[in-house]
Short mmCIF file of C-alpha atoms in Angstrom, two decimals:
data_model
loop_
_atom_site.label_atom_id
_atom_site.label_comp_id
_atom_site.label_asym_id
_atom_site.label_seq_id
_atom_site.Cartn_x
_atom_site.Cartn_y
_atom_site.Cartn_z
CA MET A 673 0.00 0.00 0.00
CA PRO A 674 1.28 3.49 -0.78
CA ILE A 675 1.99 4.81 2.66
CA CYS A 676 5.51 6.07 1.99
CA ALA A 677 6.20 9.76 1.79
CA CYS A 678 7.13 10.06 -1.88
CA ASP A 679 9.58 12.71 -3.04
CA ASP A 680 6.90 15.02 -4.40
CA GLU A 681 4.60 14.57 -1.43
CA GLY A 682 6.65 16.92 0.72
CA GLN A 683 6.35 19.65 -1.92
CA LEU A 684 2.61 19.09 -2.26
CA LEU A 685 2.14 19.28 1.49
CA GLN A 686 4.17 22.48 1.57
CA GLN A 687 1.75 23.99 -0.96
CA CYS A 688 -1.16 22.71 1.13
CA ARG A 689 0.26 24.57 4.13
CA ARG A 690 0.02 27.72 2.03
CA GLY A 691 -3.69 26.95 1.49
CA SER A 692 -3.60 25.28 -1.95
CA ARG A 693 -6.57 22.94 -2.24
CA GLU A 694 -5.38 21.86 -5.70
CA ALA A 695 -2.11 20.55 -4.21
CA PHE A 696 -4.16 18.47 -1.78
CA GLU A 697 -5.91 16.60 -4.60
CA PRO A 698 -3.05 14.21 -5.50
CA VAL A 699 -2.41 13.58 -1.80
CA VAL A 700 -6.07 12.67 -1.28
CA LYS A 701 -6.15 10.50 -4.40
CA ARG A 702 -3.08 8.60 -3.22
CA TYR A 703 -4.70 7.62 0.08
CA THR A 704 -8.44 7.65 -0.68
CA LYS A 705 -8.89 3.90 -1.00
CA ASP A 706 -6.76 3.11 2.04
CA ALA A 707 -8.65 5.66 4.14
CA TYR A 708 -12.00 4.27 3.02
CA ARG A 709 -11.03 0.64 3.56
CA ILE A 710 -9.59 1.28 7.01
CA ALA A 711 -12.68 3.25 8.03
CA LEU A 712 -14.88 0.47 6.65
CA GLY A 713 -12.96 -2.10 8.66
CA LEU A 714 -13.27 -0.04 11.82
CA VAL A 715 -16.93 1.02 11.61
CA GLY A 716 -18.40 -1.63 9.29
CA SER A 717 -20.67 0.62 7.21
CA ARG A 718 -20.01 1.81 3.65
CA ASP A 719 -21.80 5.13 4.07
CA ASP A 720 -20.13 5.87 7.40
CA ALA A 721 -16.73 4.87 6.00
CA MET A 722 -17.16 7.27 3.07
CA GLU A 723 -18.29 10.11 5.34
CA LEU A 724 -15.60 9.53 7.99
CA SER A 725 -12.77 9.23 5.48
CA GLN A 726 -13.83 12.51 3.83
CA GLU A 727 -14.11 14.23 7.20
CA ALA A 728 -10.62 12.98 8.09
CA PHE A 729 -9.19 14.47 4.88
CA TYR A 730 -11.04 17.72 5.57
CA ARG A 731 -9.59 17.93 9.10
CA ALA A 732 -6.15 16.97 7.82
CA PHE A 733 -6.23 19.88 5.35
CA VAL A 734 -7.51 22.35 7.94
CA ASN A 735 -4.80 21.25 10.42
CA ILE A 736 -2.02 20.63 7.90
CA ARG A 737 0.18 23.26 9.57
CA HIS A 738 0.52 20.87 12.55
CA LEU A 739 2.29 18.32 10.33
CA LYS A 740 6.02 18.88 10.60
CA PRO A 741 7.78 19.67 7.28
CA HIS A 742 9.62 16.36 6.87
CA ALA A 743 7.07 14.10 8.56
CA LYS A 744 5.15 11.47 6.60
CA PHE A 745 1.55 12.33 5.85
CA PHE A 746 -0.10 8.95 6.28
CA PRO A 747 0.75 8.11 9.92
CA TRP A 748 -0.40 11.60 10.96
CA PHE A 749 -3.54 11.34 8.85
CA TYR A 750 -4.21 7.88 10.20
CA GLN A 751 -4.39 9.27 13.75
CA ILE A 752 -7.10 11.69 12.66
CA LEU A 753 -9.01 8.94 10.86
CA ARG A 754 -8.86 6.45 13.73
CA ASN A 755 -9.88 9.08 16.28
CA LEU A 756 -12.88 9.95 14.13
CA CYS A 757 -13.80 6.28 13.70
CA PHE A 758 -13.42 5.48 17.41
CA SER A 759 -15.42 8.57 18.31
CA HIS A 760 -18.11 7.48 15.84
CA LEU A 761 -18.21 4.01 17.42
CA ARG A 762 -18.56 5.54 20.89
CA LYS A 763 -21.49 7.70 19.74
CA ARG A 764 -23.11 4.71 18.06
CA ARG A 765 -22.64 2.65 21.21
CA LEU A 766 -24.25 5.38 23.31
CA ARG A 767 -27.22 5.52 20.94
CA ARG A 768 -27.63 1.76 21.08
CA THR A 769 -27.32 1.46 24.85
CA SER A 770 -29.50 4.40 25.80
CA GLY A 771 -32.30 2.95 27.89
CA LEU A 772 -30.61 -0.44 28.06
CA PRO A 773 -28.42 -1.89 30.83
CA GLN A 774 -24.88 -0.51 30.51
CA PHE A 775 -22.22 -2.96 29.39
CA ASP A 776 -18.55 -2.74 30.07
CA GLY A 777 -17.02 -0.35 27.51
CA GLU A 778 -14.81 -2.72 25.58
CA GLU A 779 -17.37 -5.50 25.63
CA LEU A 780 -19.80 -3.67 23.45
CA THR A 781 -18.38 -3.80 19.97
CA ALA A 782 -19.30 -2.74 16.46
CA ALA A 783 -21.34 -5.85 15.71
CA GLY A 784 -25.09 -5.62 15.32
CA GLY A 785 -27.48 -3.35 13.50
CA ASP A 786 -26.74 -3.00 9.81
CA TRP A 787 -23.01 -2.81 10.44
CA PHE A 788 -20.53 -5.44 9.33
CA ASP A 789 -23.08 -6.73 6.89
CA PRO A 790 -21.71 -9.95 5.28
CA HIS A 791 -22.76 -8.56 1.89
CA MET A 792 -19.58 -6.48 2.02
CA VAL A 793 -17.51 -9.66 1.60
CA VAL A 794 -16.43 -10.80 -1.87
CA GLU A 795 -17.35 -14.36 -2.93
CA ARG A 796 -19.33 -15.00 0.19
CA THR A 797 -19.30 -18.32 1.97
CA GLU A 798 -20.62 -19.22 5.38
CA ASN A 799 -17.09 -19.29 6.75
CA LYS A 800 -16.10 -15.90 5.33
CA ASP A 801 -19.28 -14.37 6.73
CA ARG A 802 -18.46 -15.85 10.11
CA VAL A 803 -14.90 -14.50 10.09
CA TRP A 804 -16.06 -11.00 9.06
CA GLN A 805 -18.72 -10.94 11.76
CA SER A 806 -16.26 -12.26 14.34
CA ILE A 807 -13.89 -9.41 13.46
CA ALA A 808 -16.81 -7.05 14.14
CA ARG A 809 -17.07 -8.45 17.65
CA LEU A 810 -13.47 -7.62 18.52
CA SER A 811 -12.79 -4.51 20.57
CA PRO A 812 -11.89 -1.51 18.36
CA LYS A 813 -8.18 -1.71 19.24
CA HIS A 814 -7.97 -5.40 18.45
CA ARG A 815 -10.00 -4.96 15.27
CA GLU A 816 -7.70 -2.13 14.22
CA VAL A 817 -4.55 -4.28 14.08
CA ILE A 818 -6.39 -7.07 12.25
CA ILE A 819 -7.67 -4.59 9.66
CA LEU A 820 -4.26 -2.97 9.14
CA ARG A 821 -2.48 -6.29 8.80
CA HIS A 822 -4.99 -8.45 6.94
CA PHE A 823 -7.00 -5.96 4.91
CA ARG A 824 -4.36 -3.29 4.25
CA ASP A 825 -1.35 -5.60 4.21
CA MET A 826 0.75 -3.13 6.18
CA SER A 827 4.19 -4.21 7.42
CA TYR A 828 4.94 -4.13 11.16
CA GLU A 829 7.07 -1.04 10.60
CA GLN A 830 4.22 0.78 8.85
CA MET A 831 1.80 -0.31 11.56
CA ALA A 832 4.17 0.89 14.28
CA GLU A 833 4.40 4.29 12.58
CA ALA A 834 0.63 4.56 12.21
CA LEU A 835 -0.06 3.43 15.78
CA PHE A 836 2.73 5.50 17.36
CA CYS A 837 4.27 2.45 19.02
CA ASN A 838 7.16 0.05 18.48
CA LYS A 839 7.19 -3.21 16.53
CA GLY A 840 7.12 -5.26 19.73
CA THR A 841 3.84 -3.63 20.73
CA VAL A 842 2.42 -4.31 17.27
CA MET A 843 3.30 -8.01 17.58
CA SER A 844 1.86 -8.15 21.08
CA ARG A 845 -1.41 -6.48 19.99
CA LEU A 846 -1.66 -8.83 17.03
CA TYR A 847 -1.18 -11.82 19.30
CA HIS A 848 -4.00 -10.75 21.60
CA ALA A 849 -6.26 -9.74 18.71
CA ARG A 850 -5.80 -13.07 16.95
CA LYS A 851 -6.25 -15.00 20.17
CA MET A 852 -9.50 -13.14 20.80
CA LEU A 853 -10.63 -13.71 17.21
CA LYS A 854 -9.90 -17.42 17.56
CA GLU A 855 -11.99 -17.59 20.74
CA ILE A 856 -14.91 -15.73 19.14
CA LEU A 857 -14.83 -18.07 16.14
CA GLU A 858 -14.71 -21.11 18.40
CA ASN A 859 -17.64 -19.86 20.48
CA SER A 860 -19.67 -18.90 17.44
CA LYS A 861 -19.36 -22.35 15.99
CA GLY A 862 -19.47 -24.17 19.32
CA GLY A 863 -16.43 -26.14 18.43
CA HIS A 864 -13.02 -25.78 16.86
CA ALA A 865 -12.47 -22.55 14.98
CA TYR A 866 -10.77 -24.08 11.99
CA ASP A 867 -13.07 -26.84 10.85
CA LEU A 868 -13.58 -24.73 7.77
CA MET B 530 12.85 -17.69 27.87
CA THR B 531 9.32 -18.82 28.78
CA CYS B 532 6.62 -19.82 26.31
CA ASP B 533 5.06 -16.33 26.66
CA ASP B 534 8.25 -14.81 25.27
CA TYR B 535 7.72 -16.64 21.98
CA ARG B 536 4.24 -15.20 21.33
CA GLU B 537 5.54 -12.13 19.54
CA LEU B 538 7.95 -14.25 17.51
CA MET B 539 5.00 -16.45 16.46
CA MET B 540 3.24 -13.39 15.07
CA GLY B 541 6.40 -12.25 13.32
CA CYS B 542 6.83 -15.69 11.77
CA LEU B 543 3.21 -15.81 10.55
CA ASP B 544 3.57 -12.42 8.91
CA ASP B 545 7.05 -13.07 7.55
CA GLU B 546 8.63 -10.32 9.63
CA LEU B 547 11.38 -12.27 11.39
CA THR B 548 15.10 -12.27 10.77
CA ALA B 549 16.74 -15.63 10.01
CA ASP B 550 18.08 -15.83 13.57
CA GLN B 551 14.70 -15.08 15.14
CA ARG B 552 13.04 -17.68 12.93
CA LYS B 553 15.63 -20.27 13.94
CA THR B 554 15.09 -19.47 17.64
CA LEU B 555 11.34 -19.89 17.27
CA GLU B 556 11.60 -23.10 15.27
CA SER B 557 13.87 -24.70 17.81
CA HIS B 558 11.38 -23.82 20.56
CA LEU B 559 8.40 -25.10 18.57
CA ALA B 560 10.24 -28.37 17.91
CA GLY B 561 10.43 -29.02 21.65
CA CYS B 562 7.14 -27.51 22.93
CA ALA B 563 3.91 -29.26 21.90
CA ARG B 564 1.67 -26.57 23.41
CA CYS B 565 3.30 -23.71 21.51
CA ARG B 566 3.41 -25.83 18.35
CA ALA B 567 -0.36 -26.43 18.58
CA GLU B 568 -1.01 -22.74 19.25
CA PHE B 569 1.19 -21.73 16.33
CA ASP B 570 -0.61 -24.16 13.98
CA ASP B 571 -3.96 -22.73 15.10
CA PHE B 572 -2.76 -19.20 14.40
CA ARG B 573 -1.51 -20.24 10.97
CA LYS B 574 -4.97 -21.60 10.07
CA LEU B 575 -6.61 -18.50 11.49
CA LYS B 576 -4.38 -16.28 9.37
CA ALA B 577 -5.22 -18.31 6.26
CA ILE B 578 -8.98 -17.97 6.74
CA THR B 579 -8.72 -14.28 7.64
CA ASP B 580 -6.58 -13.56 4.58
CA ASP B 581 -9.25 -15.27 2.51
CA VAL B 582 -11.83 -12.60 3.39
CA THR B 583 -11.84 -9.79 0.82
CA LEU B 584 -14.12 -6.78 1.01
CA LEU B 585 -16.19 -5.44 -1.85
CA GLU B 586 -14.97 -2.24 -3.46
CA PRO B 587 -17.43 0.61 -4.02
CA GLU B 588 -18.41 1.40 -7.60
CA ASP B 589 -15.84 3.35 -9.65
CA LYS B 590 -18.33 6.21 -9.86
CA LEU B 591 -17.97 6.78 -6.12
CA TRP B 592 -14.18 7.12 -6.37
CA GLU B 593 -14.60 9.58 -9.22
CA GLN B 594 -16.97 11.71 -7.12
CA TYR B 595 -14.83 11.49 -3.99
CA TRP B 596 -12.50 14.43 -4.63
CA GLY B 597 -15.31 16.64 -5.93
CA SER B 598 -17.32 16.02 -2.81
CA LEU B 599 -14.31 16.65 -0.56
CA TYR B 600 -13.41 19.81 -2.50
CA ASN B 601 -16.92 21.15 -1.90
CA ARG B 602 -16.55 20.40 1.79
CA LEU B 603 -13.21 22.27 1.90
CA GLU B 604 -14.71 25.20 0.03
CA ARG B 605 -17.77 25.33 2.26
CA GLY B 606 -15.53 25.19 5.35
CA LEU B 607 -13.64 28.27 4.14
CA GLY B 608 -16.94 29.93 3.22
CA TRP B 609 -18.30 29.41 6.74
CA ILE B 610 -15.16 30.89 8.30
CA VAL B 611 -15.32 34.02 6.09
CA PHE B 612 -19.07 34.30 6.67
CA GLY B 613 -18.71 33.92 10.43
CA VAL B 614 -15.91 36.46 10.81
CA SER B 615 -17.61 39.07 8.63
CA ALA B 616 -20.97 38.51 10.37
CA ILE B 617 -19.35 39.08 13.78
CA LEU B 618 -17.61 42.27 12.58
CA LEU B 619 -20.84 43.60 11.05
CA LEU B 620 -22.81 42.77 14.17
CA ILE B 621 -20.31 44.60 16.38
CA TYR B 622 -20.31 47.63 14.07
CA GLY B 623 -24.12 47.59 13.73
CA GLY B 624 -24.51 47.22 17.47
CA PHE B 625 -22.40 50.29 18.19
CA LYS B 626 -24.21 52.34 15.55
CA MET B 627 -27.57 51.24 16.89
CA ILE B 628 -26.65 52.18 20.47
CA GLU B 629 -25.45 55.56 19.20
CA GLU B 630 -28.74 56.14 17.34
CA ILE B 631 -30.90 55.05 20.26
CA ILE B 632 -29.12 57.35 22.69
CA LYS B 633 -29.22 60.30 20.30
CA ASP B 634 -32.85 59.84 19.17
CA PRO B 635 -35.02 62.43 21.05
CA ALA B 636 -38.23 60.79 19.84
CA LEU B 637 -37.64 57.64 21.95
CA GLY B 638 -38.76 57.61 25.52
CA LEU B 639 -36.33 56.73 28.34
CA GLY B 640 -38.06 53.40 29.05
CA LEU B 641 -37.86 52.30 25.42
CA LYS B 642 -34.21 53.39 25.23
CA ILE B 643 -33.35 51.31 28.31
CA GLY B 644 -35.29 48.32 26.93
CA LEU B 645 -33.57 48.42 23.54
CA LEU B 646 -30.14 48.89 25.09
CA ALA B 647 -30.76 45.96 27.45
CA LEU B 648 -31.76 43.84 24.43
CA ILE B 649 -28.54 44.72 22.61
CA VAL B 650 -26.40 44.13 25.71
CA GLY B 651 -28.12 40.76 26.25
CA LEU B 652 -27.43 39.69 22.67
CA ALA B 653 -23.80 40.78 23.02
CA ILE B 654 -23.41 38.71 26.20
CA LEU B 655 -24.90 35.65 24.46
CA LEU B 656 -22.57 36.09 21.50
CA VAL B 657 -19.48 36.49 23.68
CA SER B 658 -20.50 33.44 25.71
CA LEU B 659 -20.93 31.39 22.54
CA VAL B 660 -17.56 32.45 21.17
CA ARG B 661 -15.88 31.75 24.52
CA GLU B 662 -17.44 28.27 24.62
CA ARG B 663 -16.22 27.55 21.08
CA LEU B 664 -12.72 28.66 22.00
CA TYR B 665 -12.82 26.53 25.17
CA PHE B 666 -13.69 23.37 23.25
CA ARG B 667 -11.28 24.23 20.48
CA SER B 668 -8.43 24.39 23.01
CA ARG B 669 -9.38 20.84 24.07
CA ASP B 670 -9.77 19.49 20.54
CA ARG B 671 -8.03 16.11 20.47
CA TYR B 672 -7.03 16.53 16.83
CA LYS B 673 -5.13 19.72 17.61
CA ASP B 674 -2.45 17.67 19.33
CA VAL B 675 -2.04 15.20 16.50
CA ARG B 676 1.39 16.20 15.32
CA ARG B 677 4.41 14.44 13.84
#
């Protein structure tokens, strides 16, 4: 995925700092699909993913002066996008739980409603549907590393940059996320997770 | 090293992120530890089925409209800022002129003058309060601190 700061990106961002919306266009086009896919993985709705990714680009442009001159755009942008997505999930959770008994924060995940609809999965099978819906039941932080690794194919170094942590933390988070995913799959099937 | 210490290496091995030495260390542990071997095999199957899930792409038309829609949002954002600033300046100027006219107008009774002035002062207080609240939340905006 194109998350490197290419040679011309620095110049484009410099023009963006001077208020050029035209210079922002190639930057947006370079990361549009990644932003949308990550948002889709985090919130599980096509419309919300489109809206949140656009809002993230808007906020990135408005706050572009906070990006240091030689810093990479994507890790900085990713922080804006994930904060927006997590904030969106919190609001959605509040809407869903209003009037209902309060669950422990991390327990209540993105699953349910029209979100993480299996129709989003290509060449659907029962097993693929189950995996996608199990990912939806992970906590946002666990889901995040699964999305970045499996759906965006980011390297550990790229993930560490985007998550503002070191590679060891990335590996540790992936371990816990995959362990949790395995347990959810096992429980959903009532048996071994990999009889697929 | 305990079994827990090999968890991260297992992830690195699954995702092809280990050096040759790290891979060798992990393999020698897995050769002698049935529990870790079983866990590693489970993770390998889990990775295979997760990698198999691919998400549908939106229609090409949506990608084509993406920048246009974002550009409009950027333009509207700038428009709102210009509109807001100019509206505030005009309101302040108009307020002062209105106060001046009310005070100078001999046709208005004292009671009406006091009522109108109180109305203007009340509006000014509301406006200042609103602006102060906006500035307060802006100073605590979590995105403001997102810097690299």
